[in-house]
mmCIF file of C-alpha atoms in Angstrom:
data_model
loop_
_atom_site.group_PDB
_atom_site.id
_atom_site.type_symbol
_atom_site.label_atom_id
_atom_site.label_comp_id
_atom_site.label_asym_id
_atom_site.label_seq_id
_atom_site.Cartn_x
_atom_site.Cartn_y
_atom_site.Cartn_z
ATOM 1 C CA UNK A 171 -17.084 -18.470 1.521
ATOM 2 C CA UNK A 172 -16.625 -20.478 -1.682
ATOM 3 C CA UNK A 173 -13.800 -18.328 -3.183
ATOM 4 C CA UNK A 174 -10.514 -19.704 -4.456
ATOM 5 C CA UNK A 175 -8.800 -17.019 -2.353
ATOM 6 C CA UNK A 176 -10.242 -18.426 0.786
ATOM 7 C CA UNK A 177 -9.099 -21.910 -0.309
ATOM 8 C CA UNK A 178 -5.653 -20.780 -1.304
ATOM 9 C CA UNK A 179 -4.917 -18.720 1.805
ATOM 10 C CA UNK A 180 -6.889 -20.605 4.354
ATOM 11 C CA UNK A 181 -9.202 -17.745 5.376
ATOM 12 C CA UNK A 182 -12.854 -17.364 6.051
ATOM 13 C CA UNK A 183 -13.628 -14.238 3.996
ATOM 14 C CA UNK A 184 -11.632 -12.972 0.945
ATOM 15 C CA UNK A 185 -10.827 -9.589 2.277
ATOM 16 C CA UNK A 186 -7.094 -8.729 2.547
ATOM 17 C CA UNK A 187 -5.840 -5.763 4.466
ATOM 18 C CA UNK A 188 -2.644 -4.029 3.419
ATOM 19 C CA UNK A 189 -1.271 -2.116 6.362
ATOM 20 C CA UNK A 190 2.047 -0.850 7.862
ATOM 21 C CA UNK A 191 0.585 -1.388 11.235
ATOM 22 C CA UNK A 192 1.170 -4.789 12.853
ATOM 23 C CA UNK A 193 -1.808 -4.313 15.096
ATOM 24 C CA UNK A 194 -4.292 -3.871 12.054
ATOM 25 C CA UNK A 195 -2.582 -7.085 10.398
ATOM 26 C CA UNK A 196 -3.445 -9.121 13.589
ATOM 27 C CA UNK A 197 -6.956 -7.790 14.066
ATOM 28 C CA UNK A 198 -8.057 -8.355 10.532
ATOM 29 C CA UNK A 199 -6.629 -11.956 10.416
ATOM 30 C CA UNK A 200 -8.390 -12.731 13.721
ATOM 31 C CA UNK A 201 -11.684 -11.400 12.151
ATOM 32 C CA UNK A 202 -11.471 -13.837 9.339
ATOM 33 C CA UNK A 203 -9.796 -11.926 6.641
ATOM 34 C CA UNK A 204 -5.968 -11.691 6.034
ATOM 35 C CA UNK A 205 -3.745 -8.885 7.231
ATOM 36 C CA UNK A 206 -0.742 -8.132 4.931
ATOM 37 C CA UNK A 207 2.178 -6.320 6.532
ATOM 38 C CA UNK A 208 3.710 -3.603 4.369
ATOM 39 C CA UNK A 209 7.388 -4.021 4.983
ATOM 40 C CA UNK A 210 9.061 -2.145 2.039
ATOM 41 C CA UNK A 211 10.756 0.601 4.040
ATOM 42 C CA UNK A 212 11.925 -1.572 6.998
ATOM 43 C CA UNK A 213 15.485 -2.714 7.449
ATOM 44 C CA UNK A 214 15.756 -6.447 7.864
ATOM 45 C CA UNK A 215 16.230 -6.326 11.601
ATOM 46 C CA UNK A 216 13.117 -4.271 12.025
ATOM 47 C CA UNK A 217 11.194 -6.629 9.848
ATOM 48 C CA UNK A 218 12.228 -9.494 12.099
ATOM 49 C CA UNK A 219 10.935 -7.697 15.153
ATOM 50 C CA UNK A 220 7.612 -6.897 13.622
ATOM 51 C CA UNK A 221 7.006 -10.383 12.195
ATOM 52 C CA UNK A 222 8.050 -11.953 15.558
ATOM 53 C CA UNK A 223 5.540 -9.781 17.290
ATOM 54 C CA UNK A 224 2.771 -10.701 14.744
ATOM 55 C CA UNK A 225 3.582 -14.435 15.240
ATOM 56 C CA UNK A 226 3.199 -14.106 18.958
ATOM 57 C CA UNK A 227 -0.135 -12.196 18.807
ATOM 58 C CA UNK A 228 -2.056 -13.598 15.806
ATOM 59 C CA UNK A 229 -3.029 -16.931 17.247
ATOM 60 C CA UNK A 230 -1.928 -19.066 14.351
ATOM 61 C CA UNK A 231 -4.107 -17.115 11.756
ATOM 62 C CA UNK A 232 -2.800 -16.671 8.158
ATOM 63 C CA UNK A 233 -1.014 -13.331 7.402
ATOM 64 C CA UNK A 234 1.110 -12.015 4.549
ATOM 65 C CA UNK A 235 3.978 -9.617 3.809
ATOM 66 C CA UNK A 236 4.113 -7.016 1.104
ATOM 67 C CA UNK A 237 7.300 -5.609 -0.467
ATOM 68 C CA UNK A 238 8.252 -3.180 -3.212
ATOM 69 C CA UNK A 239 10.828 -4.596 -5.658
ATOM 70 C CA UNK A 240 10.156 -2.585 -8.930
ATOM 71 C CA UNK A 241 11.467 -3.692 -12.273
ATOM 72 C CA UNK A 242 12.933 -0.253 -12.890
ATOM 73 C CA UNK A 243 14.188 2.559 -10.757
ATOM 74 C CA UNK A 244 17.156 4.850 -10.504
ATOM 75 C CA UNK A 245 20.318 3.092 -9.662
ATOM 76 C CA UNK A 246 19.139 -0.407 -10.232
ATOM 77 C CA UNK A 247 22.088 -2.723 -10.465
ATOM 78 C CA UNK A 248 24.376 -0.203 -8.698
ATOM 79 C CA UNK A 249 25.890 -0.652 -5.358
ATOM 80 C CA UNK A 250 23.898 1.331 -2.783
ATOM 81 C CA UNK A 251 25.501 4.745 -1.910
ATOM 82 C CA UNK A 252 24.533 7.724 0.185
ATOM 83 C CA UNK A 253 21.244 9.159 -1.025
ATOM 84 C CA UNK A 254 22.089 12.821 -0.473
ATOM 85 C CA UNK A 255 24.781 12.781 -3.136
ATOM 86 C CA UNK A 256 22.295 11.745 -5.863
ATOM 87 C CA UNK A 257 19.519 14.335 -5.007
ATOM 88 C CA UNK A 258 19.801 17.733 -6.791
ATOM 89 C CA UNK A 259 20.056 20.802 -4.653
ATOM 90 C CA UNK A 260 17.030 22.239 -6.538
ATOM 91 C CA UNK A 261 14.782 19.640 -4.901
ATOM 92 C CA UNK A 262 16.199 19.898 -1.536
ATOM 93 C CA UNK A 263 15.975 23.666 -1.603
ATOM 94 C CA UNK A 264 12.376 23.492 -2.960
ATOM 95 C CA UNK A 265 11.286 21.245 -0.055
ATOM 96 C CA UNK A 266 13.183 23.462 2.494
ATOM 97 C CA UNK A 267 11.470 26.608 1.155
ATOM 98 C CA UNK A 268 8.078 25.000 1.241
ATOM 99 C CA UNK A 269 8.590 23.855 4.912
ATOM 100 C CA UNK A 270 9.740 27.503 5.683
ATOM 101 C CA UNK A 271 6.573 29.019 4.345
ATOM 102 C CA UNK A 272 4.702 27.118 7.005
ATOM 103 C CA UNK A 273 7.169 27.989 9.672
ATOM 104 C CA UNK A 274 8.692 24.430 9.768
ATOM 105 C CA UNK A 275 12.430 24.425 10.365
ATOM 106 C CA UNK A 276 14.133 22.354 7.563
ATOM 107 C CA UNK A 277 17.333 21.835 9.499
ATOM 108 C CA UNK A 278 18.574 18.200 9.538
ATOM 109 C CA UNK A 279 16.731 17.068 6.302
ATOM 110 C CA UNK A 280 20.017 15.830 4.601
ATOM 111 C CA UNK A 281 20.987 13.853 7.669
ATOM 112 C CA UNK A 282 17.563 12.400 7.820
ATOM 113 C CA UNK A 283 17.865 11.375 4.058
ATOM 114 C CA UNK A 284 20.878 9.108 5.112
ATOM 115 C CA UNK A 285 18.670 7.097 7.551
ATOM 116 C CA UNK A 286 15.967 7.012 4.838
ATOM 117 C CA UNK A 287 18.547 5.406 2.437
ATOM 118 C CA UNK A 288 17.403 1.941 3.637
ATOM 119 C CA UNK A 289 14.323 2.096 1.473
ATOM 120 C CA UNK A 290 16.367 2.653 -1.607
ATOM 121 C CA UNK A 291 18.720 -0.140 -0.539
ATOM 122 C CA UNK A 292 15.795 -2.538 -0.200
ATOM 123 C CA UNK A 293 15.132 -2.214 -3.935
ATOM 124 C CA UNK A 294 18.409 -3.476 -4.939
ATOM 125 C CA UNK A 295 18.803 -7.128 -5.286
ATOM 126 C CA UNK A 296 20.804 -7.652 -2.127
ATOM 127 C CA UNK A 297 18.613 -5.628 0.004
ATOM 128 C CA UNK A 298 15.358 -7.318 -1.423
ATOM 129 C CA UNK A 299 17.017 -10.695 -0.810
ATOM 130 C CA UNK A 300 17.561 -9.842 2.839
ATOM 131 C CA UNK A 301 13.939 -8.884 3.337
ATOM 132 C CA UNK A 302 12.660 -12.025 1.535
ATOM 133 C CA UNK A 303 14.990 -14.216 3.742
ATOM 134 C CA UNK A 304 13.600 -12.597 6.880
ATOM 135 C CA UNK A 305 9.957 -13.020 5.561
ATOM 136 C CA UNK A 306 10.330 -16.637 4.827
ATOM 137 C CA UNK A 307 11.703 -17.472 8.177
ATOM 138 C CA UNK A 308 8.224 -16.794 9.493
ATOM 139 C CA UNK A 309 4.953 -18.670 8.799
ATOM 140 C CA UNK A 310 3.672 -16.341 6.258
ATOM 141 C CA UNK A 311 0.891 -17.499 3.927
ATOM 142 C CA UNK A 312 1.320 -14.835 1.208
ATOM 143 C CA UNK A 313 4.139 -12.725 -0.236
ATOM 144 C CA UNK A 314 3.174 -9.765 -2.319
ATOM 145 C CA UNK A 315 5.118 -7.409 -4.703
ATOM 146 C CA UNK A 316 3.660 -3.977 -5.045
ATOM 147 C CA UNK A 317 5.407 -2.852 -8.219
ATOM 148 C CA UNK A 318 6.044 -4.886 -11.332
ATOM 149 C CA UNK A 319 6.694 -8.577 -11.922
ATOM 150 C CA UNK A 320 8.075 -10.196 -8.740
ATOM 151 C CA UNK A 321 11.810 -10.936 -8.947
ATOM 152 C CA UNK A 322 12.721 -14.642 -9.771
ATOM 153 C CA UNK A 323 13.934 -15.053 -6.206
ATOM 154 C CA UNK A 324 10.509 -14.153 -4.678
ATOM 155 C CA UNK A 325 8.803 -16.577 -7.139
ATOM 156 C CA UNK A 326 11.314 -19.354 -6.348
ATOM 157 C CA UNK A 327 10.991 -18.856 -2.609
ATOM 158 C CA UNK A 328 7.205 -18.864 -2.849
ATOM 159 C CA UNK A 329 7.185 -22.255 -4.649
ATOM 160 C CA UNK A 330 9.838 -23.667 -2.273
ATOM 161 C CA UNK A 331 7.826 -22.630 0.777
ATOM 162 C CA UNK A 332 4.385 -23.269 -0.721
ATOM 163 C CA UNK A 333 3.540 -19.660 -0.227
ATOM 164 C CA UNK A 334 1.287 -17.933 -2.813
ATOM 165 C CA UNK A 335 2.892 -14.905 -4.595
ATOM 166 C CA UNK A 336 0.741 -11.874 -5.310
ATOM 167 C CA UNK A 337 1.451 -8.911 -7.549
ATOM 168 C CA UNK A 338 -0.275 -5.602 -8.000
ATOM 169 C CA UNK A 339 -1.292 -4.508 -11.555
ATOM 170 C CA UNK A 340 -2.828 -1.531 -13.075
ATOM 171 C CA UNK A 341 -3.413 -2.465 -16.604
ATOM 172 C CA UNK A 342 -4.589 -5.542 -18.611
ATOM 173 C CA UNK A 343 -1.065 -6.043 -20.223
ATOM 174 C CA UNK A 344 0.508 -5.995 -16.824
ATOM 175 C CA UNK A 345 -1.858 -8.603 -15.565
ATOM 176 C CA UNK A 346 -1.044 -10.960 -18.459
ATOM 177 C CA UNK A 347 2.706 -10.364 -17.981
ATOM 178 C CA UNK A 348 2.237 -11.395 -14.282
ATOM 179 C CA UNK A 349 0.222 -14.513 -15.361
ATOM 180 C CA UNK A 350 2.975 -15.500 -17.860
ATOM 181 C CA UNK A 351 5.552 -15.049 -14.979
ATOM 182 C CA UNK A 352 3.732 -17.466 -12.726
ATOM 183 C CA UNK A 353 2.177 -15.195 -10.151
ATOM 184 C CA UNK A 354 -0.517 -16.977 -8.040
ATOM 185 C CA UNK A 355 -2.792 -14.011 -7.294
ATOM 186 C CA UNK A 356 -3.481 -10.830 -9.194
ATOM 187 C CA UNK A 357 -4.168 -7.672 -7.204
ATOM 188 C CA UNK A 358 -6.010 -5.604 -9.780
ATOM 189 C CA UNK A 359 -5.755 -1.957 -8.519
ATOM 190 C CA UNK A 360 -7.832 0.774 -10.132
ATOM 191 C CA UNK A 361 -6.821 4.394 -10.225
ATOM 192 C CA UNK A 362 -8.949 5.253 -7.212
ATOM 193 C CA UNK A 363 -6.383 3.446 -4.985
ATOM 194 C CA UNK A 364 -4.274 5.079 -2.484
ATOM 195 C CA UNK A 365 -0.599 4.755 -2.835
ATOM 196 C CA UNK A 366 0.927 3.645 -6.130
ATOM 197 C CA UNK A 367 -1.899 3.348 -8.808
ATOM 198 C CA UNK A 368 -2.419 3.463 -12.633
ATOM 199 C CA UNK A 369 -4.994 5.513 -14.436
ATOM 200 C CA UNK A 370 -7.776 2.956 -15.237
ATOM 201 C CA UNK A 371 -10.603 2.926 -12.888
ATOM 202 C CA UNK A 372 -11.534 -0.174 -10.864
ATOM 203 C CA UNK A 373 -15.008 -0.413 -12.490
ATOM 204 C CA UNK A 374 -13.184 -0.994 -15.944
ATOM 205 C CA UNK A 375 -10.018 -2.585 -14.865
ATOM 206 C CA UNK A 376 -11.429 -5.581 -13.019
ATOM 207 C CA UNK A 377 -13.784 -6.970 -15.718
ATOM 208 C CA UNK A 378 -11.061 -6.129 -18.358
ATOM 209 C CA UNK A 379 -8.403 -8.162 -16.554
ATOM 210 C CA UNK A 380 -10.826 -10.994 -15.686
ATOM 211 C CA UNK A 381 -11.828 -11.334 -19.267
ATOM 212 C CA UNK A 382 -8.139 -11.245 -20.406
ATOM 213 C CA UNK A 383 -7.028 -13.872 -17.905
ATOM 214 C CA UNK A 384 -9.916 -16.175 -18.873
ATOM 215 C CA UNK A 385 -9.214 -15.760 -22.598
ATOM 216 C CA UNK A 386 -5.591 -17.047 -22.165
ATOM 217 C CA UNK A 387 -6.929 -20.173 -20.204
ATOM 218 C CA UNK A 388 -5.622 -19.140 -16.844
ATOM 219 C CA UNK A 389 -7.347 -19.558 -13.612
ATOM 220 C CA UNK A 390 -5.274 -17.037 -11.615
ATOM 221 C CA UNK A 391 -7.649 -15.553 -8.869
ATOM 222 C CA UNK A 392 -8.250 -11.794 -8.788
ATOM 223 C CA UNK A 393 -8.351 -9.539 -5.882
ATOM 224 C CA UNK A 394 -10.010 -6.194 -6.690
ATOM 225 C CA UNK A 395 -8.438 -3.045 -5.231
ATOM 226 C CA UNK A 396 -8.814 0.703 -5.651
ATOM 227 C CA UNK A 397 -11.359 2.778 -3.737
ATOM 228 C CA UNK A 398 -12.982 -0.260 -2.127
ATOM 229 C CA UNK A 399 -13.889 0.604 1.467
ATOM 230 C CA UNK A 400 -17.317 -1.135 1.842
ATOM 231 C CA UNK A 401 -18.773 -4.602 1.472
ATOM 232 C CA UNK A 402 -21.192 -3.630 -1.264
ATOM 233 C CA UNK A 403 -18.183 -2.395 -3.308
ATOM 234 C CA UNK A 404 -16.497 -5.679 -2.724
ATOM 235 C CA UNK A 405 -19.563 -7.565 -3.879
ATOM 236 C CA UNK A 406 -19.834 -5.307 -6.980
ATOM 237 C CA UNK A 407 -16.127 -6.177 -7.736
ATOM 238 C CA UNK A 408 -16.859 -9.823 -7.375
ATOM 239 C CA UNK A 409 -19.754 -9.536 -9.609
ATOM 240 C CA UNK A 410 -17.483 -8.181 -12.327
ATOM 241 C CA UNK A 411 -14.999 -11.122 -11.966
ATOM 242 C CA UNK A 412 -12.890 -10.629 -8.808
ATOM 243 C CA UNK A 413 -12.673 -13.412 -6.137
ATOM 244 C CA UNK A 414 -12.229 -11.045 -3.222
ATOM 245 C CA UNK A 415 -10.783 -7.603 -2.331
ATOM 246 C CA UNK A 416 -7.427 -6.003 -1.357
ATOM 247 C CA UNK A 417 -7.901 -2.774 0.722
ATOM 248 C CA UNK A 418 -5.445 -0.440 2.201
ATOM 249 C CA UNK A 419 -7.081 3.055 2.846
ATOM 250 C CA UNK A 420 -9.987 1.857 4.926
ATOM 251 C CA UNK A 421 -7.600 0.684 7.681
ATOM 252 C CA UNK A 422 -5.988 4.119 8.065
ATOM 253 C CA UNK A 423 -8.772 5.508 10.258
ATOM 254 C CA UNK A 424 -9.217 2.454 12.345
ATOM 255 C CA UNK A 425 -8.599 2.595 16.069
ATOM 256 C CA UNK A 426 -5.439 0.435 15.747
ATOM 257 C CA UNK A 427 -3.868 2.304 12.915
ATOM 258 C CA UNK A 428 -0.742 4.251 13.570
ATOM 259 C CA UNK A 429 -1.838 6.981 11.236
ATOM 260 C CA UNK A 430 -0.905 10.434 12.454
ATOM 261 C CA UNK A 431 -4.042 11.674 14.411
ATOM 262 C CA UNK A 432 -4.043 15.010 12.407
ATOM 263 C CA UNK A 433 -4.080 13.099 9.124
ATOM 264 C CA UNK A 434 -6.675 10.684 10.474
ATOM 265 C CA UNK A 435 -8.995 13.547 11.313
ATOM 266 C CA UNK A 436 -8.397 15.052 7.805
ATOM 267 C CA UNK A 437 -9.361 11.743 6.284
ATOM 268 C CA UNK A 438 -12.497 11.368 8.266
ATOM 269 C CA UNK A 439 -13.501 14.824 7.098
ATOM 270 C CA UNK A 440 -12.345 14.403 3.490
ATOM 271 C CA UNK A 441 -14.438 13.867 0.298
ATOM 272 C CA UNK A 442 -13.358 11.699 -2.615
ATOM 273 C CA UNK A 443 -12.235 14.991 -4.309
ATOM 274 C CA UNK A 444 -9.644 15.543 -1.664
ATOM 275 C CA UNK A 445 -7.053 13.331 -3.054
ATOM 276 C CA UNK A 446 -4.365 13.715 -5.793
ATOM 277 C CA UNK A 447 -2.480 11.347 -8.002
ATOM 278 C CA UNK A 448 1.074 12.443 -8.190
ATOM 279 C CA UNK A 449 4.716 11.441 -8.649
ATOM 280 C CA UNK A 450 5.897 14.099 -6.124
ATOM 281 C CA UNK A 451 6.220 11.675 -3.133
ATOM 282 C CA UNK A 452 7.891 8.525 -4.547
ATOM 283 C CA UNK A 453 8.794 9.316 -8.235
ATOM 284 C CA UNK A 454 5.898 7.047 -9.424
ATOM 285 C CA UNK A 455 2.267 7.951 -9.602
ATOM 286 C CA UNK A 456 0.611 7.561 -6.126
ATOM 287 C CA UNK A 457 -2.530 8.822 -4.719
ATOM 288 C CA UNK A 458 -2.455 11.035 -1.547
ATOM 289 C CA UNK A 459 -4.481 13.291 0.550
ATOM 290 C CA UNK A 460 -4.224 16.702 -0.870
ATOM 291 C CA UNK A 461 -2.506 19.466 1.067
ATOM 292 C CA UNK A 462 -0.394 22.477 0.523
ATOM 293 C CA UNK A 463 2.581 20.085 0.250
ATOM 294 C CA UNK A 464 1.026 18.170 -2.595
ATOM 295 C CA UNK A 465 -0.292 21.307 -4.287
ATOM 296 C CA UNK A 466 3.189 23.035 -4.278
ATOM 297 C CA UNK A 467 4.829 19.929 -5.989
ATOM 298 C CA UNK A 468 2.054 19.993 -8.711
ATOM 299 C CA UNK A 469 2.218 23.816 -9.120
ATOM 300 C CA UNK A 470 3.839 25.409 -12.303
ATOM 301 C CA UNK A 471 7.479 25.891 -11.790
ATOM 302 C CA UNK A 472 7.896 23.029 -9.331
ATOM 303 C CA UNK A 473 10.833 20.738 -9.818
ATOM 304 C CA UNK A 474 10.051 17.700 -11.889
ATOM 305 C CA UNK A 475 9.825 14.551 -9.554
ATOM 306 C CA UNK A 476 12.981 12.582 -9.433
ATOM 307 C CA UNK A 477 12.803 8.791 -10.351
ATOM 308 C CA UNK A 478 12.244 6.228 -7.662
ATOM 309 C CA UNK A 479 13.561 5.994 -5.069
ATOM 310 C CA UNK A 480 15.170 9.425 -5.119
ATOM 311 C CA UNK A 481 12.120 11.409 -4.840
ATOM 312 C CA UNK A 482 11.238 9.689 -1.546
ATOM 313 C CA UNK A 483 14.617 10.737 -0.190
ATOM 314 C CA UNK A 484 13.344 14.430 -0.630
ATOM 315 C CA UNK A 485 9.850 13.902 0.612
ATOM 316 C CA UNK A 486 9.827 11.320 3.347
ATOM 317 C CA UNK A 487 12.248 13.125 5.808
ATOM 318 C CA UNK A 488 10.270 16.368 5.259
ATOM 319 C CA UNK A 489 6.999 14.731 5.825
ATOM 320 C CA UNK A 490 8.215 12.823 8.800
ATOM 321 C CA UNK A 491 9.217 16.068 10.399
ATOM 322 C CA UNK A 492 5.753 17.562 9.468
ATOM 323 C CA UNK A 493 4.084 14.659 11.059
ATOM 324 C CA UNK A 494 6.032 15.016 14.360
ATOM 325 C CA UNK A 495 5.385 18.668 14.679
ATOM 326 C CA UNK A 496 1.708 18.404 13.563
ATOM 327 C CA UNK A 497 1.141 15.911 16.411
ATOM 328 C CA UNK A 498 2.556 18.501 18.732
ATOM 329 C CA UNK A 499 0.057 21.117 17.574
ATOM 330 C CA UNK A 500 2.156 23.118 15.171
ATOM 331 C CA UNK A 501 -0.319 24.812 12.939
ATOM 332 C CA UNK A 502 1.897 25.027 9.845
ATOM 333 C CA UNK A 503 2.687 21.422 9.996
ATOM 334 C CA UNK A 504 -0.927 20.458 10.598
ATOM 335 C CA UNK A 505 -1.795 22.249 7.337
ATOM 336 C CA UNK A 506 1.018 20.458 5.331
ATOM 337 C CA UNK A 507 0.289 16.980 6.852
ATOM 338 C CA UNK A 508 -0.702 14.295 4.298
ATOM 339 C CA UNK A 509 -0.581 10.594 3.646
ATOM 340 C CA UNK A 510 -1.425 8.093 0.942
ATOM 341 C CA UNK A 511 -5.217 7.415 0.808
ATOM 342 C CA UNK A 512 -7.592 6.513 -2.056
ATOM 343 C CA UNK A 513 -10.703 8.111 -3.238
ATOM 344 C CA UNK A 514 -12.777 5.738 -1.019
ATOM 345 C CA UNK A 515 -11.745 8.209 1.711
ATOM 346 C CA UNK A 516 -15.012 9.948 1.180
ATOM 347 C CA UNK A 517 -16.776 6.970 2.560
ATOM 348 C CA UNK A 518 -14.555 6.745 5.606
ATOM 349 C CA UNK A 519 -16.466 8.762 8.111
ATOM 350 C CA UNK A 520 -16.068 7.194 11.513
ATOM 351 C CA UNK A 521 -13.384 5.370 13.455
ATOM 352 C CA UNK A 522 -13.852 1.767 14.095
ATOM 353 C CA UNK A 523 -11.728 -1.215 15.224
ATOM 354 C CA UNK A 524 -10.131 -3.097 12.343
ATOM 355 C CA UNK A 525 -12.109 -6.137 13.360
ATOM 356 C CA UNK A 526 -15.187 -4.119 13.313
ATOM 357 C CA UNK A 527 -14.424 -3.050 9.815
ATOM 358 C CA UNK A 528 -14.116 -6.722 8.711
ATOM 359 C CA UNK A 529 -17.447 -7.542 10.284
ATOM 360 C CA UNK A 530 -19.056 -4.383 8.648
ATOM 361 C CA UNK A 531 -17.731 -5.658 5.246
ATOM 362 C CA UNK A 532 -19.301 -9.110 5.774
ATOM 363 C CA UNK A 533 -22.681 -7.718 6.663
ATOM 364 C CA UNK A 534 -22.584 -5.146 3.772
ATOM 365 C CA UNK A 535 -21.490 -7.789 1.364
ATOM 366 C CA UNK A 536 -24.327 -10.178 2.315
ATOM 367 C CA UNK A 537 -26.914 -7.236 2.045
ATOM 368 C CA UNK A 538 -25.534 -6.360 -1.391
ATOM 369 C CA UNK A 539 -25.800 -9.928 -2.617
ATOM 370 C CA UNK A 540 -29.301 -10.181 -1.293
ATOM 371 C CA UNK A 541 -30.331 -6.926 -3.015
ATOM 372 C CA UNK A 542 -28.920 -8.336 -6.337
ATOM 373 C CA UNK A 543 -30.835 -11.502 -5.870
ATOM 374 C CA UNK A 544 -33.977 -9.525 -5.424
ATOM 375 C CA UNK A 545 -33.837 -8.332 -8.907
ATOM 376 C CA UNK A 546 -34.171 -11.871 -10.290
ATOM 377 C CA UNK A 547 -37.760 -12.856 -10.672
ATOM 378 C CA UNK A 548 -39.223 -16.280 -9.676
#
């Protein structure tokens, strides 16, 4: 396809797949798109293992790595310290009480918070540098920052290794700031997106950013994101000024995905209205599958979410326990189970292989373009 994204990344079809699952990354890249491995929560040694596995199985196809190095978060610039000491008892007790209402034993949550601390460590300069060092030891073809302007080290290493740097944006102003910083690809994510997202809808944000980038004389290519789970949506975004698509949610129900089977079934049955945008999981707004867990944190009288990364020290250990118990058939845990997903979940109604999803995107994209062409008279 004649897209600057394809030329820049060496891929056949400008569809990028963000996934925490290495199998999805490999399958998408082999199908002609590009898998992007979400590595934010991994310690350096685990990232090394995962990327080595990808290198061994991807057959030389291009792939990327996605990190989260935000510009602002609680404790930025401080030396990492045990997370439990920073989390108020009110939040720990609220999480424990909520689990108890669904017959889930909250014992061990504080100990689990200590193991979760690596996520917070990765957001400090030293932790982020270690992850970047690992990533650039491998033949990656893209490095992406999921929150804010990439740190200078990421931009410097990208240029040194001739690896494009991408950044996610949720507003026009953020996009222009990224262009000024020298980012190579803008991932323009609308509020429909799963995970961290802004408030502006994809249908508005993509053309707004495209016009703004053009107005300042930049030629930074755009990947549209947010609720995109079909080829026709991808074609629509490209008609509005994007050069391809970045998708995350659609891979969560694929055969390769490591998604909790209970959550996967919930997603397959969900409508677009069964998601909620909330700070209650990470401390920054992120869209998730609605469940009694998300409802409780949004209810009147619930503790105000802590700043990133402290809120995740409360939520992630609890939700990991919920996941484990739900997979074993625990009814209370099954009710609480949730995960990040975008509003496109309403269109995700069957399980397919990740490669099949890429092929379906291609076919649907072509059909959409042919339909548009049909409106043009002779």
